[in-house]
Coordinates of C-alpha atoms and ligand atoms in Angstrom, one line a residue:
X4 CA 148.4 -58.1 -146.1
X5 CA 144.7 -58.2 -146.9
X6 CA 143.4 -58.9 -150.4
X7 CA 144.0 -55.9 -152.7
X8 CA 140.9 -53.7 -153.1
X9 CA 140.9 -54.3 -156.8
X10 CA 140.4 -58.1 -156.1
X11 CA 137.7 -57.5 -153.5
X12 CA 135.9 -55.2 -156.0
X13 CA 136.3 -57.8 -158.8
X14 CA 134.9 -60.7 -156.8
X15 CA 132.2 -58.5 -155.2
X16 CA 131.1 -57.4 -158.6
X17 CA 131.0 -61.0 -159.9
X18 CA 129.0 -62.2 -156.9
X19 CA 126.5 -59.3 -157.1
X20 CA 126.0 -59.8 -160.8
X21 CA 125.4 -63.5 -160.4
X22 CA 123.1 -62.9 -157.5
X23 CA 121.0 -60.5 -159.6
X24 CA 120.9 -63.0 -162.5
X25 CA 119.6 -65.6 -160.1
X26 CA 120.4 -69.3 -160.2
X27 CA 123.4 -71.3 -158.9
X28 CA 126.9 -70.0 -159.4
X29 CA 130.4 -71.0 -158.2
X30 CA 132.6 -68.7 -156.2
X31 CA 135.8 -70.6 -156.0
X32 CA 137.0 -73.6 -158.2
X33 CA 138.5 -76.2 -155.9
X34 CA 141.2 -77.9 -158.0
X35 CA 142.9 -81.1 -156.9
X36 CA 145.2 -81.8 -159.8
X37 CA 146.9 -84.7 -158.0
X38 CA 146.3 -86.8 -154.9
X39 CA 149.9 -87.7 -154.2
X40 CA 151.3 -86.0 -151.0
X41 CA 154.6 -86.0 -149.1
X42 CA 152.7 -86.1 -145.8
X43 CA 150.1 -88.6 -144.5
X44 CA 147.8 -86.7 -142.1
X45 CA 145.4 -89.0 -140.3
X46 CA 142.5 -86.5 -140.9
X47 CA 143.1 -86.4 -144.7
X48 CA 140.4 -87.7 -147.0
X49 CA 142.4 -87.3 -150.2
X50 CA 145.5 -89.6 -150.2
X51 CA 144.0 -93.1 -149.6
X52 CA 144.2 -94.3 -153.2
X53 CA 146.2 -97.0 -155.0
X54 CA 149.6 -95.9 -156.4
X55 CA 148.5 -95.8 -160.0
X56 CA 145.9 -93.2 -159.0
X57 CA 148.3 -91.3 -156.9
X58 CA 150.7 -91.1 -159.9
X59 CA 148.0 -89.4 -162.0
X60 CA 148.2 -85.6 -162.7
X61 CA 145.7 -83.3 -164.3
X62 CA 147.4 -81.7 -167.3
X63 CA 147.9 -77.9 -167.8
X64 CA 145.1 -77.9 -170.4
X65 CA 142.7 -79.8 -168.2
X66 CA 143.3 -77.3 -165.4
X67 CA 142.6 -74.3 -167.7
X68 CA 139.5 -76.0 -169.1
X69 CA 138.2 -76.4 -165.6
X70 CA 138.2 -72.7 -164.8
X71 CA 136.8 -71.8 -168.3
X72 CA 134.0 -74.3 -167.8
X73 CA 132.8 -73.0 -164.4
X74 CA 133.7 -69.3 -164.7
X75 CA 134.6 -68.9 -161.0
X76 CA 136.6 -65.7 -160.3
X77 CA 139.0 -67.6 -158.0
X78 CA 140.7 -71.0 -157.8
X79 CA 142.1 -72.8 -154.8
X80 CA 144.6 -75.4 -155.8
X81 CA 145.1 -78.3 -153.3
X82 CA 145.6 -82.0 -153.5
X83 CA 147.6 -83.9 -152.4
X84 CA 150.6 -81.6 -152.4
X85 CA 150.4 -79.2 -155.5
X86 CA 154.2 -78.5 -155.4
X87 CA 154.7 -82.2 -156.4
X88 CA 153.1 -81.4 -159.8
X89 CA 155.9 -80.5 -162.2
X90 CA 153.7 -78.0 -164.2
X91 CA 152.3 -76.2 -161.1
X92 CA 154.1 -72.9 -161.7
X93 CA 152.8 -72.9 -165.3
X94 CA 149.3 -73.7 -164.2
X95 CA 149.4 -70.8 -161.7
X96 CA 150.7 -68.4 -164.4
X97 CA 147.9 -69.6 -166.8
X98 CA 145.3 -68.7 -164.2
X99 CA 146.8 -65.4 -163.5
X100 CA 146.9 -64.6 -167.2
X101 CA 143.1 -65.2 -167.1
X102 CA 142.9 -62.7 -164.2
X103 CA 141.8 -65.4 -161.7
X104 CA 142.6 -65.1 -158.1
X105 CA 144.9 -68.1 -157.3
X106 CA 145.3 -69.6 -153.8
X107 CA 148.0 -72.2 -153.8
X108 CA 147.6 -74.5 -150.8
X109 CA 150.8 -76.3 -149.6
X110 CA 152.1 -78.1 -146.6
X111 CA 155.3 -75.9 -147.3
X112 CA 157.7 -78.8 -147.2
X113 CA 158.8 -78.0 -150.8
X114 CA 158.2 -74.3 -150.7
X115 CA 161.8 -73.2 -150.2
X116 CA 163.0 -75.4 -153.1
X117 CA 160.2 -74.2 -155.5
X118 CA 159.6 -70.6 -154.5
X119 CA 161.7 -69.0 -157.3
X120 CA 159.5 -70.6 -159.9
X121 CA 156.7 -68.2 -158.8
X122 CA 156.4 -64.4 -158.8
X123 CA 154.5 -62.1 -156.4
X124 CA 151.2 -60.9 -157.9
X125 CA 148.0 -59.3 -156.6
X126 CA 146.3 -62.4 -158.1
X127 CA 148.4 -64.9 -156.2
X128 CA 148.4 -66.1 -152.6
X129 CA 150.4 -68.9 -150.9
X130 CA 148.1 -70.7 -148.4
X131 CA 150.2 -72.6 -145.9
X132 CA 148.6 -75.6 -144.2
X133 CA 149.1 -75.0 -140.4
X134 CA 146.7 -76.6 -138.0
X135 CA 147.6 -74.6 -134.9
X136 CA 150.8 -74.2 -132.8
X137 CA 153.8 -76.6 -133.0
X138 CA 152.2 -79.3 -130.9
X139 CA 148.8 -79.1 -132.5
X140 CA 150.1 -79.0 -136.1
X141 CA 152.8 -81.6 -135.8
X142 CA 150.2 -83.9 -134.2
X143 CA 147.6 -83.1 -136.9
X144 CA 150.1 -84.0 -139.7
X145 CA 151.8 -86.8 -137.7
X146 CA 155.3 -85.5 -138.3
X147 CA 157.6 -83.6 -135.9
X148 CA 159.3 -80.5 -137.3
X149 CA 156.7 -79.6 -139.9
X150 CA 155.6 -76.5 -137.9
X151 CA 159.1 -74.9 -138.0
X152 CA 159.3 -75.7 -141.7
X153 CA 155.9 -74.0 -142.3
X154 CA 156.9 -70.9 -140.2
X155 CA 160.2 -70.5 -142.1
X156 CA 158.4 -70.9 -145.4
X157 CA 155.9 -68.1 -144.3
X158 CA 158.8 -65.8 -143.4
X159 CA 160.6 -66.6 -146.7
X160 CA 157.5 -66.0 -148.9
X161 CA 156.7 -62.7 -147.1
X162 CA 160.3 -61.5 -147.4
X163 CA 160.0 -62.1 -151.2
X164 CA 156.9 -60.0 -151.4
X165 CA 154.3 -62.7 -151.7
X166 CA 150.8 -62.6 -150.1
X167 CA 150.6 -65.4 -147.6
X168 CA 147.7 -66.9 -145.5
X169 CA 147.5 -70.0 -143.3
X170 CA 144.8 -72.6 -143.8
X171 CA 143.9 -74.0 -140.3
X172 CA 141.6 -76.9 -139.9
X173 CA 140.4 -77.6 -136.3
X174 CA 139.7 -81.1 -135.0
X175 CA 137.9 -82.2 -131.8
X176 CA 140.3 -82.1 -128.8
X177 CA 141.8 -78.7 -129.8
X178 CA 142.5 -76.3 -127.0
X179 CA 140.8 -72.9 -127.5
X180 CA 143.4 -71.0 -125.5
X181 CA 146.3 -72.4 -127.5
X182 CA 144.5 -71.8 -130.8
X183 CA 143.9 -68.1 -129.7
X184 CA 147.6 -67.8 -128.9
X185 CA 148.5 -69.3 -132.3
X186 CA 146.2 -66.7 -134.0
X187 CA 148.1 -64.0 -132.1
X188 CA 151.3 -65.3 -133.5
X189 CA 150.0 -65.4 -137.0
X190 CA 148.8 -61.8 -136.6
X191 CA 152.3 -60.8 -135.4
X192 CA 153.7 -62.4 -138.6
X193 CA 151.2 -60.4 -140.7
X194 CA 149.4 -63.5 -141.9
X195 CA 145.7 -63.9 -142.5
X196 CA 143.9 -67.1 -141.3
X197 CA 141.4 -69.3 -143.1
X198 CA 139.7 -71.3 -140.4
X199 CA 137.4 -74.3 -140.7
X200 CA 136.3 -77.3 -138.6
X201 CA 137.4 -80.5 -140.2
X202 CA 134.9 -82.7 -142.1
X203 CA 134.7 -86.4 -141.3
X204 CA 135.9 -87.7 -144.7
X205 CA 134.9 -91.3 -145.3
X206 CA 138.4 -91.9 -146.6
X207 CA 140.2 -90.3 -143.6
X208 CA 142.2 -92.8 -141.5
X209 CA 141.2 -91.1 -138.2
X210 CA 137.4 -91.0 -137.8
X211 CA 137.4 -90.3 -134.1
X212 CA 138.5 -86.6 -133.9
X213 CA 136.0 -84.7 -135.9
X214 CA 133.7 -82.1 -134.2
X215 CA 130.0 -82.4 -134.0
X216 CA 127.8 -79.3 -134.4
X217 CA 127.4 -78.5 -130.7
X218 CA 131.1 -78.9 -129.9
X219 CA 132.0 -76.8 -133.0
X220 CA 129.8 -73.8 -131.9
X221 CA 130.9 -73.9 -128.3
X222 CA 134.6 -74.2 -129.3
X223 CA 134.5 -71.3 -131.7
X224 CA 132.7 -69.1 -129.2
X225 CA 135.4 -69.8 -126.7
X226 CA 138.2 -69.0 -129.3
X227 CA 136.6 -65.8 -130.5
X228 CA 135.9 -64.6 -126.9
X229 CA 139.7 -64.7 -126.4
X230 CA 140.3 -62.3 -129.3
X231 CA 137.7 -59.6 -128.9
X232 CA 135.0 -61.4 -130.8
X233 CA 137.6 -62.5 -133.4
X234 CA 138.5 -58.8 -134.2
X235 CA 142.1 -59.2 -132.9
X236 CA 142.9 -61.4 -135.9
X237 CA 142.6 -61.1 -139.6
X238 CA 140.6 -63.9 -141.2
X239 CA 140.1 -64.5 -144.9
X240 CA 136.7 -66.0 -143.9
X241 CA 133.7 -63.7 -144.1
X242 CA 132.4 -62.2 -140.8
X243 CA 129.1 -64.0 -141.2
X244 CA 130.7 -67.4 -141.7
X245 CA 132.6 -66.8 -138.4
X246 CA 129.3 -65.8 -136.8
X247 CA 127.8 -69.1 -138.1
X248 CA 130.7 -71.1 -136.6
X249 CA 129.9 -69.5 -133.2
X250 CA 126.3 -70.6 -133.5
X251 CA 124.7 -67.2 -134.3
X252 CA 123.4 -68.0 -137.7
X253 CA 121.1 -70.8 -139.0
X254 CA 122.4 -71.6 -142.4
X255 CA 121.9 -74.3 -145.0
X256 CA 124.9 -75.1 -147.1
X257 CA 125.6 -73.9 -150.7
X258 CA 127.4 -77.0 -152.0
X259 CA 127.9 -75.7 -155.6
X260 CA 129.7 -72.6 -154.5
X261 CA 133.1 -74.3 -154.3
X262 CA 132.9 -77.1 -156.8
X263 CA 135.7 -79.7 -157.0
X264 CA 137.5 -80.9 -160.1
X265 CA 140.0 -83.8 -159.7
X266 CA 141.5 -86.4 -162.0
X267 CA 138.2 -88.3 -161.7
X268 CA 136.2 -85.3 -163.1
X269 CA 133.7 -83.0 -161.2
X270 CA 132.8 -84.4 -157.8
X271 CA 129.1 -84.8 -156.9
X272 CA 127.7 -83.1 -154.9
X273 CA 130.4 -81.0 -153.2
X274 CA 134.0 -80.6 -152.2
X275 CA 133.6 -82.7 -149.1
X276 CA 131.2 -85.5 -150.2
X277 CA 132.2 -87.7 -153.1
X278 CA 129.0 -89.5 -154.4
X279 CA 130.0 -89.8 -158.0
X280 CA 131.8 -87.9 -160.8
X281 CA 130.8 -86.3 -164.0
X282 CA 132.8 -85.1 -167.0
X283 CA 131.5 -81.5 -167.2
X284 CA 130.6 -78.7 -164.9
X285 CA 127.3 -78.4 -166.7
X286 CA 126.5 -82.0 -165.8
X287 CA 127.4 -81.3 -162.2
X288 CA 125.1 -78.3 -162.0
X289 CA 122.2 -79.8 -164.0
X290 CA 122.5 -83.5 -163.1
X291 CA 122.9 -83.3 -159.3
X292 CA 119.8 -83.7 -157.2
X293 CA 120.7 -80.9 -154.8
X294 CA 117.6 -81.4 -152.7
X295 CA 119.0 -84.7 -151.5
X296 CA 122.0 -83.1 -149.8
X297 CA 122.6 -80.7 -146.9
X298 CA 122.3 -80.6 -143.1
X299 CA 119.0 -82.1 -142.1
X300 CA 118.6 -83.8 -145.4
X301 CA 121.4 -86.4 -145.4
X302 CA 123.1 -88.1 -142.5
X303 CA 126.6 -87.7 -144.0
X304 CA 126.0 -83.9 -143.8
X305 CA 124.9 -83.7 -140.2
X306 CA 128.1 -82.4 -138.7
X307 CA 129.3 -80.3 -141.6
X308 CA 130.1 -76.7 -140.8
X309 CA 133.0 -76.3 -143.1
X310 CA 134.0 -73.1 -145.1
X311 CA 133.6 -75.0 -148.4
X312 CA 129.9 -75.6 -147.7
X313 CA 128.9 -72.5 -145.9
X314 CA 131.0 -69.5 -147.1
X315 CA 128.8 -69.3 -150.2
X316 CA 125.7 -69.1 -147.9
X317 CA 127.4 -66.4 -145.8
X318 CA 128.2 -64.5 -149.0
X319 CA 124.6 -64.6 -150.2
X320 CA 123.4 -63.5 -146.7
X321 CA 125.8 -60.6 -146.8
X322 CA 124.3 -59.4 -150.2
X323 CA 120.8 -59.8 -148.8
X324 CA 121.6 -58.2 -145.4
X325 CA 124.7 -56.0 -145.7
X326 CA 124.0 -54.2 -142.4
X327 CA 124.1 -57.5 -140.6
X328 CA 127.5 -58.2 -142.0
X329 CA 128.9 -54.8 -141.2
X330 CA 127.6 -55.1 -137.7
X331 CA 129.4 -58.4 -137.1
X332 CA 132.5 -57.0 -138.9
X333 CA 132.5 -53.9 -136.6
X334 CA 131.4 -55.4 -133.3
X335 CA 133.0 -58.9 -133.7
X336 CA 131.3 -62.3 -133.3
X337 CA 128.8 -62.7 -130.4
X338 CA 130.3 -65.1 -128.0
X339 CA 127.6 -65.4 -125.3
X340 CA 123.8 -65.5 -125.0
X341 CA 121.4 -67.9 -126.7
X342 CA 122.5 -69.5 -130.0
X343 CA 120.4 -69.4 -133.2
X344 CA 118.2 -72.5 -133.6
X345 CA 120.0 -75.2 -135.5
X346 CA 118.6 -77.3 -138.4
X347 CA 116.5 -80.3 -137.3
X348 CA 118.6 -83.4 -138.0
X349 CA 115.9 -86.0 -137.2
X350 CA 114.5 -86.3 -140.7
X351 CA 117.9 -86.7 -142.5
X352 CA 117.9 -89.7 -144.8
X353 CA 120.4 -92.4 -143.7
X354 CA 123.9 -92.4 -145.1
X355 CA 124.2 -94.4 -148.3
X356 CA 127.1 -96.7 -149.0
X357 CA 128.1 -95.3 -152.3
X358 CA 130.2 -97.7 -154.3
X359 CA 133.6 -96.1 -155.4
X360 CA 133.3 -97.3 -159.0
X361 CA 135.3 -94.2 -160.1
X362 CA 138.5 -95.7 -158.6
X363 CA 138.1 -99.0 -160.5
X364 CA 137.2 -97.1 -163.7
X365 CA 140.3 -94.9 -163.5
X366 CA 142.5 -97.9 -162.7
X367 CA 141.2 -99.7 -165.8
X368 CA 141.9 -96.6 -168.0
X369 CA 145.4 -96.3 -166.7
X370 CA 146.0 -100.0 -167.2
X371 CA 144.7 -99.9 -170.8
X372 CA 146.8 -96.9 -171.7
X373 CA 150.1 -98.4 -170.3
X374 CA 149.8 -102.1 -169.3
X375 CA 153.6 -102.5 -168.6
X376 CA 153.8 -99.2 -166.6
X377 CA 150.8 -100.2 -164.6
X378 CA 152.4 -103.6 -163.7
X379 CA 155.6 -101.8 -162.7
X380 CA 153.7 -99.4 -160.3
X381 CA 151.8 -102.3 -158.9
X382 CA 155.0 -104.3 -158.2
X383 CA 156.7 -101.4 -156.6
X384 CA 153.8 -100.6 -154.3
Ligands
LIG20 S1 149.2 -82.2 -146.3 FE1 147.1 -82.0 -147.0 S2 146.9 -83.4 -148.7 FE2 148.8 -83.9 -147.6 S3 148.2 -85.6 -146.2 FE3 148.0 -83.7 -145.1 S4 145.9 -83.0 -145.4 FE4 146.3 -84.5 -146.9
LIG21 S1 126.4 -80.1 -145.7 FE1 126.7 -81.9 -147.1 S2 126.3 -81.2 -149.1 FE2 126.5 -79.4 -147.8 S3 128.7 -78.8 -148.1 FE3 128.5 -80.1 -146.3 S4 128.9 -82.2 -147.0 FE4 128.5 -80.9 -148.8

């Protein structure tokens, strides 16, 4: 089930209006209202915090303020595991009441238990974390049996009339043939796919299995070649982003297009890279030195090709060159021939060791608000 036309028109109109106005604008609010999760994936950069931090939740009011502040037409709620947040159904309803497109990302372990708290809506999509077929996914999340749970959850949600997509992150060592077969299976279930290479989060336990740029491009060419240039499958990603993954576009990232709000505040500069936090969206937009970040500018960005960084660029490119986008959409992604030149990485400034003072500050705040509770959590950890 693709996005309803009314939603495509709404987001298209917003993007076009913002583009005409000029300046920087967000497309999707990335909301992480908690970091606690019921899995511990080795490639996750979100769950490596002390228990008092993992126990924090953004309130309903803070979640509503975040979308009002940034004005994005859509919100993607992740974490941590959002279904562990006791107010999550209310938060989703609040966003829908504001006519925001809501994508609720979950590893699906709690979906069966919680699904009746939610109602199908053209504004609401379940996004199930599924990193490939059974062996690939269970390996990526480091727990046997999660693939079957996710597939059952997809079938259950679809049977109840919900819109469902899968969120698939690909790591080095993935097998293109198996990934293509997995996409066939998702297509047969009537499920759209959001695809992205993983980003090497500094806080991820496993630093070995992230793609570099060359491997990413070759891998995606190989995958798309097995599915008619990608046309055999239904992606939520834009055609030009898929074309970029296959090495056919030279793009700089648009780090403000998917800004991240967490319990620490707004993350600078982008969803992937945490180099400080600010209290307001305005401070993020006006106080970040955007020129310091991006592929070719900063070593930590060198291998980034993720959808959070580059979908915004693909959207701008589609507005500027609609015929190019239609051509890729109609013909599929080019999977052979020379690739587009890539950004020169040689002048990128070296990675800085950014001190994580936000963690200490948050811990101090939690301790000051409830010294006894803080001690209890510390003792139990
Ligand atoms: S399910 Fe998501 S949030 Fe939870 S550990 Fe895995 S990647 Fe991290
Ligand atoms: S290239 Fe760097 S700044 Fe741009 S989205 Fe990726 S990590 Fe963020």
